[in-house]
XYZ file of C-alpha atoms in Angstrom:
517
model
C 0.000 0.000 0.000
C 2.920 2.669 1.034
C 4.742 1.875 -2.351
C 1.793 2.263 -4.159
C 0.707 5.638 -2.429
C 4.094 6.666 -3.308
C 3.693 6.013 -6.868
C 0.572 7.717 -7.209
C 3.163 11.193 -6.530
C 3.663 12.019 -10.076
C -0.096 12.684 -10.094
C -1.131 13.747 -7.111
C 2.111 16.318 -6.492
C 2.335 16.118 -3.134
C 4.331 14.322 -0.050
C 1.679 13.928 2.175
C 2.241 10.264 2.472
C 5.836 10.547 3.209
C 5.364 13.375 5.920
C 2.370 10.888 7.715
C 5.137 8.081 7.736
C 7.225 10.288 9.799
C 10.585 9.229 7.523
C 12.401 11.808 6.503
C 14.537 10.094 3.665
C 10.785 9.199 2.355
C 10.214 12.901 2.893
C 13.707 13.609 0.547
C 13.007 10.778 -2.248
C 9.011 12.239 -2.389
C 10.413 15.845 -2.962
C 12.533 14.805 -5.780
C 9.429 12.661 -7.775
C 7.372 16.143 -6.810
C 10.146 18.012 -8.748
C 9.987 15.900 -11.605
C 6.008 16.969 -12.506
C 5.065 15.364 -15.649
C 7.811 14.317 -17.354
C 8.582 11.545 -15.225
C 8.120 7.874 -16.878
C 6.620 5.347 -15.447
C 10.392 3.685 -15.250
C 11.812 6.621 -13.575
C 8.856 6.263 -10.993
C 9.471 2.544 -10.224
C 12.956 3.208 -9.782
C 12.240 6.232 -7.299
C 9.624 4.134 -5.519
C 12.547 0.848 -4.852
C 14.967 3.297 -4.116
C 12.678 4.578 -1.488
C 11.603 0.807 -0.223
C 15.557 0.074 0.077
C 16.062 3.452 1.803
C 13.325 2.456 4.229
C 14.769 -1.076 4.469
C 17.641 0.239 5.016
C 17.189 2.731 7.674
C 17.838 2.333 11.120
C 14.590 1.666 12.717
C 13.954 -0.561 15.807
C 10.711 -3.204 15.850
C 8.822 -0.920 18.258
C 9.588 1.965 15.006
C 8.228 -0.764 12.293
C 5.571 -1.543 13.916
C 4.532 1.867 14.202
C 4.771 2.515 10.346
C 2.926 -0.181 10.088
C 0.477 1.001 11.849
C 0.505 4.435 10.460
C -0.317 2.328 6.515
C -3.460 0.913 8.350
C -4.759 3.925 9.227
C -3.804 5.172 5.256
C -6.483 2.423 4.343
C -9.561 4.588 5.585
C -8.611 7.492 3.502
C -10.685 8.319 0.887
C -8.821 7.327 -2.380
C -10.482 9.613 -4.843
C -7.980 12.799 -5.873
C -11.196 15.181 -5.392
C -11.543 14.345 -1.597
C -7.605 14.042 -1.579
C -6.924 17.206 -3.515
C -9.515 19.653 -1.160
C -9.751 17.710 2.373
C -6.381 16.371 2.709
C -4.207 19.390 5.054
C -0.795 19.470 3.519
C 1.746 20.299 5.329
C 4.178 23.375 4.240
C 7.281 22.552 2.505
C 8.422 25.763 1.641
C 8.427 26.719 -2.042
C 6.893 22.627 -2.787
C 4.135 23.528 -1.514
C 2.872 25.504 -4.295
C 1.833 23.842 -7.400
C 3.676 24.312 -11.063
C 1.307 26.134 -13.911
C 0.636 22.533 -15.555
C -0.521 21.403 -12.383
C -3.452 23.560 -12.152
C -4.583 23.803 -16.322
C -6.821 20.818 -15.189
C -9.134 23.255 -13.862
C -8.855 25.644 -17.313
C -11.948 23.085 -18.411
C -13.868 25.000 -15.813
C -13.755 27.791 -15.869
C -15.523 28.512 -19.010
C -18.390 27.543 -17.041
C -18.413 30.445 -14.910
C -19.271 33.408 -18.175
C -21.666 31.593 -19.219
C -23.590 31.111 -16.002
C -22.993 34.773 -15.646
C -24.664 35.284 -18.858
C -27.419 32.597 -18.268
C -28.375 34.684 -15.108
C -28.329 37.891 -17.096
C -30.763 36.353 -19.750
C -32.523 34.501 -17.198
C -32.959 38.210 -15.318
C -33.669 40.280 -18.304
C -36.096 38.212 -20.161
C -37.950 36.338 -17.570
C -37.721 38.209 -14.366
C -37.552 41.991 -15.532
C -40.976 41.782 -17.591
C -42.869 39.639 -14.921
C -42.250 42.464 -12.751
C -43.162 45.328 -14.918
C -46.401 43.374 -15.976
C -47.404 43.317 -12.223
C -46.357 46.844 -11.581
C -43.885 46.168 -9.465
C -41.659 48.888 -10.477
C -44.530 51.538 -9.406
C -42.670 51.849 -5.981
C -39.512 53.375 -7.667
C -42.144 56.094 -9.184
C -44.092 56.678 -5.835
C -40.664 57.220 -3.922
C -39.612 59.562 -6.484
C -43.015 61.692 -6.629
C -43.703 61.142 -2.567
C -39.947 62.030 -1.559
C -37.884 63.795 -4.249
C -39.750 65.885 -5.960
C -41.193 67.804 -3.060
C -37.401 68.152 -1.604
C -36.331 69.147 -4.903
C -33.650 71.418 -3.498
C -32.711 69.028 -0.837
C -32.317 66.351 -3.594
C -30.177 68.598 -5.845
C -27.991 69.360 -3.003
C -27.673 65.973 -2.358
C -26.325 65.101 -6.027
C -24.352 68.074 -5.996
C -22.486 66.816 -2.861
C -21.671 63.561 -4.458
C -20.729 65.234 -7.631
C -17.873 66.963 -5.389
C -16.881 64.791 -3.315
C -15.640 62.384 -6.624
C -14.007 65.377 -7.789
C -12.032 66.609 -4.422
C -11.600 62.850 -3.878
C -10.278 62.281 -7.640
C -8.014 65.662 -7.217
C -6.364 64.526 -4.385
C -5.430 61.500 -5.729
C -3.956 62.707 -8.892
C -2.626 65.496 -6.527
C -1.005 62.727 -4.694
C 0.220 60.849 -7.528
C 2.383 63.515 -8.708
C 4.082 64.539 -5.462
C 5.341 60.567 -5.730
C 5.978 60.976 -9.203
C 8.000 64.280 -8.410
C 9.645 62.269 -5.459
C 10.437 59.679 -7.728
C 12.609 61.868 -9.866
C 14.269 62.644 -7.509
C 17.686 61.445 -5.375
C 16.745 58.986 -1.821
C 19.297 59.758 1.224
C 20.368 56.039 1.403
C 20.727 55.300 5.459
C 24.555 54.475 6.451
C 23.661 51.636 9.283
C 22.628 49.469 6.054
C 24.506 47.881 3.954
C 24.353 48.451 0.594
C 22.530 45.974 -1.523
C 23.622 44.475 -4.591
C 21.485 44.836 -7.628
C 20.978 42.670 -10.393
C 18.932 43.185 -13.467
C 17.634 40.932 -16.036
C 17.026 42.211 -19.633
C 15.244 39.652 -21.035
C 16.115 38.793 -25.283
C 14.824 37.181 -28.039
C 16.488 38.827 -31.662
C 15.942 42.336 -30.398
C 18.014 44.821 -32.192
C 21.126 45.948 -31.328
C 19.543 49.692 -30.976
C 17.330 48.858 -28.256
C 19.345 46.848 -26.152
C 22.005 49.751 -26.347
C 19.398 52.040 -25.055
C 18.020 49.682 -22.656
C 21.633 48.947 -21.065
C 23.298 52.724 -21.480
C 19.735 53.760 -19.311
C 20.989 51.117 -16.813
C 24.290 52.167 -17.064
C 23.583 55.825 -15.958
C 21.748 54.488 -12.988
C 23.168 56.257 -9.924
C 24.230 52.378 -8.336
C 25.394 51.249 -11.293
C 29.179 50.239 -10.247
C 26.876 48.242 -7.959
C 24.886 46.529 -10.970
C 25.354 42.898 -12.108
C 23.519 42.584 -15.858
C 22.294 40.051 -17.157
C 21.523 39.748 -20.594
C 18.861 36.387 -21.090
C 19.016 34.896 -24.429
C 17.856 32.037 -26.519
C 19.882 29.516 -28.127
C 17.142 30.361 -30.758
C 18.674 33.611 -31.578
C 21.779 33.278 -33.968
C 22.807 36.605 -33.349
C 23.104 36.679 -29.622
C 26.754 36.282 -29.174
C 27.523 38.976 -31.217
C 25.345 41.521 -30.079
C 26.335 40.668 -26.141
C 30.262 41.557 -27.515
C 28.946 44.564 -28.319
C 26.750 45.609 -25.489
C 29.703 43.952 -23.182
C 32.512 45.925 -24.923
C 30.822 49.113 -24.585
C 29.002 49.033 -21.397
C 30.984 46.457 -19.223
C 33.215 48.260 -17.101
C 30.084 50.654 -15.762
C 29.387 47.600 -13.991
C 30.032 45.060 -11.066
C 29.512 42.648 -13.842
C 28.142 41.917 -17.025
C 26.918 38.263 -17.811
C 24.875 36.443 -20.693
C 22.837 33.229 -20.149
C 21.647 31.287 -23.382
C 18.443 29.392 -21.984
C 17.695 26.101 -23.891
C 13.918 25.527 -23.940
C 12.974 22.256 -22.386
C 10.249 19.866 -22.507
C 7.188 21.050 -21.117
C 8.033 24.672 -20.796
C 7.070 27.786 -22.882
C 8.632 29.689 -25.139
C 8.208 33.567 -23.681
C 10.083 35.603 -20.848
C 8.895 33.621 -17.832
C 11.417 30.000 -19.202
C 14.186 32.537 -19.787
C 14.148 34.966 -16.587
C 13.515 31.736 -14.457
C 16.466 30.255 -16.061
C 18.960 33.020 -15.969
C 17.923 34.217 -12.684
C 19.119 30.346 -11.757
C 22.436 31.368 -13.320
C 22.469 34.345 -11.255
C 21.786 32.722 -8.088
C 24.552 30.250 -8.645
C 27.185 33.489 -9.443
C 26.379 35.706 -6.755
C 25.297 33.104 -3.700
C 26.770 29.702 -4.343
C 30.321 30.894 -6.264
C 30.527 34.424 -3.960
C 28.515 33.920 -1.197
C 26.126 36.386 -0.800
C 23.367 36.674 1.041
C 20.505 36.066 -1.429
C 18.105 38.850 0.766
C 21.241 40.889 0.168
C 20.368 40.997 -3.579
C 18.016 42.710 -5.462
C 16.757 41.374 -9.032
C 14.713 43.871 -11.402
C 13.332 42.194 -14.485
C 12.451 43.889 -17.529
C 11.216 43.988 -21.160
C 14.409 44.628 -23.607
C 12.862 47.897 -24.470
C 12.805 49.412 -21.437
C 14.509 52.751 -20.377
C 15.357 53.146 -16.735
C 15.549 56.880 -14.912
C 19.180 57.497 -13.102
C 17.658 56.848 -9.656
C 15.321 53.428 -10.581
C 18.194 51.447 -8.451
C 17.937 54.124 -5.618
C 14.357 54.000 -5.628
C 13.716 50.763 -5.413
C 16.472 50.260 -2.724
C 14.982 53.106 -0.743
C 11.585 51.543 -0.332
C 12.976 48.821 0.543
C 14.940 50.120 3.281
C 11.734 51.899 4.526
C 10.295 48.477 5.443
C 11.095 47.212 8.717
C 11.936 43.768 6.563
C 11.645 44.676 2.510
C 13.257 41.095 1.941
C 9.701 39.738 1.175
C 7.988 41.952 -1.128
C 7.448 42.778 -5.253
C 8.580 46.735 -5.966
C 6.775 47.649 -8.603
C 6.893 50.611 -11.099
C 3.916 51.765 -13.232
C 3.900 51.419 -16.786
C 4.312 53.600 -19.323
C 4.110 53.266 -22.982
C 3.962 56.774 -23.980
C 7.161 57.114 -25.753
C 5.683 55.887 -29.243
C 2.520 56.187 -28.727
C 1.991 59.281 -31.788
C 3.216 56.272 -33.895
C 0.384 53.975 -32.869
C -3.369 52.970 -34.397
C -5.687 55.064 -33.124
C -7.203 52.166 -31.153
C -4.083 51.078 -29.920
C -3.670 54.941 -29.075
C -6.406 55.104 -27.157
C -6.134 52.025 -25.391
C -2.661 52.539 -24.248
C -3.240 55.968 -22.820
C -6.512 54.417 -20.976
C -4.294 51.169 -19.686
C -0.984 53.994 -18.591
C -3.301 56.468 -16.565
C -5.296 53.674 -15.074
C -2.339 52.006 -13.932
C -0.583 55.418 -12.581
C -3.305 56.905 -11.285
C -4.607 54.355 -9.107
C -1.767 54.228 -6.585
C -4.194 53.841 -3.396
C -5.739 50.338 -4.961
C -3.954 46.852 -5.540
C -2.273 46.967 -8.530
C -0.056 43.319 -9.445
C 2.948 43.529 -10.669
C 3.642 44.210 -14.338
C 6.579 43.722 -16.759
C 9.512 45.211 -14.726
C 9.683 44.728 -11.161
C 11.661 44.360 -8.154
C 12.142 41.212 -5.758
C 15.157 40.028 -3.239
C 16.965 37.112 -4.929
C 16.693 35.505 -1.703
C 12.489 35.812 -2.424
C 12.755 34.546 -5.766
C 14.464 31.180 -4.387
C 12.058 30.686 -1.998
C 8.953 31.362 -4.362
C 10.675 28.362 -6.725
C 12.074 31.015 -9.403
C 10.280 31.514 -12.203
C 7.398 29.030 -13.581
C 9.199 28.456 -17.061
C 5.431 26.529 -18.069
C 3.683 29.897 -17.634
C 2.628 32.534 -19.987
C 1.331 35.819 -17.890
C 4.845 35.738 -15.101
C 4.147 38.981 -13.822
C 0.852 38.236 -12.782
C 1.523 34.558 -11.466
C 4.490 36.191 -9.339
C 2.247 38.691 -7.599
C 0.257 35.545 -6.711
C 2.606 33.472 -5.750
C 4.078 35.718 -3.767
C 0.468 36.090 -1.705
C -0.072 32.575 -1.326
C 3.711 32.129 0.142
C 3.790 35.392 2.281
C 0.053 35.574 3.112
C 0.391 39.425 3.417
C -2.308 39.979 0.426
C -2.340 42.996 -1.692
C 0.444 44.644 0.494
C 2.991 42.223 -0.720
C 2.905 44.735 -3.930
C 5.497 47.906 -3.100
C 4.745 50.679 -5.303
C 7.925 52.732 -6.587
C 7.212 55.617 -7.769
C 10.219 56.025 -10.907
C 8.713 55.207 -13.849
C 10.077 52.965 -16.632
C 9.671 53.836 -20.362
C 8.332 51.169 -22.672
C 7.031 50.929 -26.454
C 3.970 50.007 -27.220
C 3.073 47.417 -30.562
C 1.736 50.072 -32.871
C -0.632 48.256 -35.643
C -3.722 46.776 -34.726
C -3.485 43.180 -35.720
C -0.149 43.281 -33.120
C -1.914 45.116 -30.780
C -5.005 41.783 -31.276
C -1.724 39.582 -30.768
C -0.964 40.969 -28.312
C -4.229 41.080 -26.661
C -4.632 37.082 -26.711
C -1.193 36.381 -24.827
C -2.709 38.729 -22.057
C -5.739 37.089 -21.644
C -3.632 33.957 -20.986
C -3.674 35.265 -17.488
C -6.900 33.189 -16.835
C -4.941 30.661 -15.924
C -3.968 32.771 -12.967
C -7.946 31.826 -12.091
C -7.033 28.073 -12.544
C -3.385 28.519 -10.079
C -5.706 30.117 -7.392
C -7.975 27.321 -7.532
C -5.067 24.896 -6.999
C -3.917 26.913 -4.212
C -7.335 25.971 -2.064
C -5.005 23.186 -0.573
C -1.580 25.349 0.153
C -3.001 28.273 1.700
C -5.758 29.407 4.592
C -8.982 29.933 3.468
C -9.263 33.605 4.211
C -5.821 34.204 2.108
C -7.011 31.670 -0.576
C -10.490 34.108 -0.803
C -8.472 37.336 -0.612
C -6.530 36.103 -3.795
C -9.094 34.338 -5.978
C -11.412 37.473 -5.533
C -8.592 39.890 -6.796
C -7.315 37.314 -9.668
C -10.724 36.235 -10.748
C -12.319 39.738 -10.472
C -9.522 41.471 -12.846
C -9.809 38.392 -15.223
C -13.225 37.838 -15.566
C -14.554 41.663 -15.018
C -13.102 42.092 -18.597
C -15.329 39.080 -20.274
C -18.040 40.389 -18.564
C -18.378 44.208 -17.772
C -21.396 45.304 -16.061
C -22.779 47.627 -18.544
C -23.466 44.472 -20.457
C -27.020 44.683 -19.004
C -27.758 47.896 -20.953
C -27.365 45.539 -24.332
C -30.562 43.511 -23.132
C -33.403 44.966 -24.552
C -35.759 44.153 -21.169
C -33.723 46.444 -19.080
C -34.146 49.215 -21.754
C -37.951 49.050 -21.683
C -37.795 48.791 -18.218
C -35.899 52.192 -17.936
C -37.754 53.658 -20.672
C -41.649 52.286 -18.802
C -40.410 55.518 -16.215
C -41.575 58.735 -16.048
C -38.713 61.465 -17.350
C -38.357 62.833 -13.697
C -37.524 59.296 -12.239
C -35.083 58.205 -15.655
C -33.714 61.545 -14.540
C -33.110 61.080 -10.833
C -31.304 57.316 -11.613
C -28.877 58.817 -14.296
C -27.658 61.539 -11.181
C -27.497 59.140 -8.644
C -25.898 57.031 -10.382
C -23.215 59.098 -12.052
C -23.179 60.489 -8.615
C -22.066 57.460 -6.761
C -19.747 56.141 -9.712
């Protein structure tokens, strides 16, 4: 029965069995089949499961110990075998970054989630075209009219002072917050008084490549280079072994730029079976490389290290390093948190589509101007190296790696929303410029529903009030853009139901509601 448990690891991704057994080389072997995910063979899994039997064999154990194993694989016989009751009932027990599940792990539950738009859309239909006119055939809307003819329109002036009230409240309340956001952004220009009783940290940054030109990686790397803690600055430049030009063009970035720098490295990440082709399989592998230069070869402290990754397009101001460092000396312990800059893509935007105009300057001031809400981490940010090895790297099997690392990083910390640091120096980025790559584009975002399908896999991992915290922030953002609320207006019931009111009520609902909003 224990062998077979044990063999049932590849699938079920855990080491519950081994931790129940109380063996801790059964923990070790269990670990290593959990690292393997899906590629392991059946062959591979025999030979981990005799290598565990001899290890247990072989371990020094007295009768009184044996017979307590034993007894421990009785007791294994009452629980439920079925990976449902397994999966959600079973408490794991934390094993550091193995207790979070890989990307593949959780696309089980992609099936899903279609499920949950089109319920949302059944219930709108259901509402709109069964619900909506039984009511307004019995009259049931009257009440709206009577409160609006017994109570409004008597107290007109009380009313209108009402709306007024709301009306400037938004506005003080939206003035203060762009108000706000541009003493930070001012602040973020400028120079941070590092404190003395710290030691410096080391930074390393990660410009991520795939056949960029030579032009923008200049750019990219002389902005880095003019970074006030440069001479402090490891770079890495991640390529593929795809690109044929990569050697070359790191000669030239390396024989221009290397001596601004504690050191200049490239990586050349091989894509392996079962990962992705995109930035999260090459960061995650050249941030490995990193680790093994800067901890294992000079023995640093990994906390002691902090790793920006970016976009190869991506020009830094001269204090980004400073910045981010000063936040993070403004925690009482920054070691465990994502500093993250807003984005900006306004440096060719007169160049774009119209759309893709429009859109961009919508996505930019959202995302700047919203600097009292959660906003997850996106395309450059800021993490201890010390972090990154305990949240398992990079997942080199997942598409949308900014997003999944602001969730991993609440499941493992359990701090929520605050594990995202705002820093306010802003990074300049290009935007695609045609429509059909702006479309492109478009699609390889919306691959971060499978964000929704990691937070469902997390049920097990984390407590319930963290696990809601997440899913509502992940699913909301995901599935608020399939289905936006002003959807309803499209059904024609809830038109006829607006348009059945008398002009002074219609008129009342529109200033409320643009009130509130």
């Amino acid at each position: 029965l224990f062998l077979k448990q044990v063999k049932m690891m590849n699938k079920k991704s855990n080491s519950l069995l081994a931790i129940q057994m109380g063996d801790e080389k059964a923990l070790l072997i269990t670990q290593k089949i959990r690292l393997l995910g899906s590629n392991m063979t059946q062959a591979t899994c025999d030979m981990s499961t005799s290598t565990l039997s001899s290890s247990l064999s072989d371990s020094e154990s007295t009768p009184d110990d044996q017979m307590t194993l034993q007894e421990q694989a009785n007791l294994l016989k009452h629980y439920p075998s079925n990976s449902f009751w397994d999966f959600y009932l079973e408490p794991k027990v934390s094993q550091g970054n193995l207790s979070l599940p890989f990307q593949s792990e959780s696309r089980p539950f992609l099936k899903y989630l279609i499920w949950i738009p089109i319920s949302s859309l059944a219930v709108m239909a259901c509402v709109t075209h069964f619900l909506l006119p039984w009511l307004l055939d019995k009259g049931c809307f009257s009440f709206v009219e009577a409160f609006v003819r017994d109570n409004l329109i008597p107290n007109r002036p009380g009313t209108m002072i009402l709306v007024v009230i709301l009306f400037i409240t938004a506005i003080v309340v939206d003035i203060f917050t762009d108000l706000w956001t541009f003493c930070m952004l001012i602040r973020g220009r400028r120079r941070r008084h590092l404190p003395k009783h710290i030691p410096r940290l080391v930074h390393g940054v990660i410009v991520c490549n795939y056949k960029e030109p030579l032009e923008v990686l200049r750019a990219t790397i002389s902005s880095i280079s003019l970074n006030t803690l440069a001479s402090n600055t490891v770079v890495v430049l991640a390529c593929e072994n795809r690109d044929e030009h990569a050697d070359q063009v790191f000669k030239a970035l390396f024989s221009e730029f290397h001596s601004s720098f504690r050191n200049f490295i490239k990586t050349t990440h091989q894509l392996q079976p079962g990962e992705i082709a995109g930035k999260s399989s090459n960061e995650n592998y050249a941030c490995r490389q990193l680790y093994q230069t800067l901890v294992e070869d000079e023995g640093l402290d990994p906390f002691q290290v902090m790793v920006t990754t970016c976009d190869a397009d991506s020009l830094f101001d001269y204090v980004f390093l400073e910045q981010v460092e000063a936040e993070y000396c403004r925690m009482p312990n920054g070691s465990r948190f994502i500093y993250n800059s807003p984005i900006n893509t306004y440096r060719n935007v007169p160049k774009c589509h119209w759309l893709v105009k429009a859109f961009e300057i919508r996505r930019c001031q959202y995302d700047l101007f919203s600097g009292l809400s959660f906003r997850p981490a996106q395309s450059n940010y800021s993490l201890t190296l010390g972090f990154v090895h305990e949240l398992n790297f990079w997942d080199p099997s997942n598409t949308s790696e900014d997003l999944h690392s602001t969730v991993k990083a609440m499941a493992m910390t359990g701090k929520g929303s605050e594990v995202v640091v705002r820093v306010w120096s802003l990074i300049l980025n290009d935007s695609v410029t045609s429509f059909l790559d702006r479309w492109v584009q478009a699609k390889r975002h919306m691959w971060g529903i499978e964000e929704v399908a990691f937070c469902l896999s997390l049920f097990p991992v984390v407590r319930i009030t963290t696990w809601l915290g997440i899913i509502s922030r992940v699913g909301s953002q995901m599935f608020g853009v399939c289905i936006p609320t002003w959807l309803w207006i499209a059904f024609r019931p809830v038109r006829e139901v607006f348009f059945s009111l008398q002009g002074e009520t219609q008129y009342y609902i529109i200033f409320f509601y643009c009130g509130v909003i």
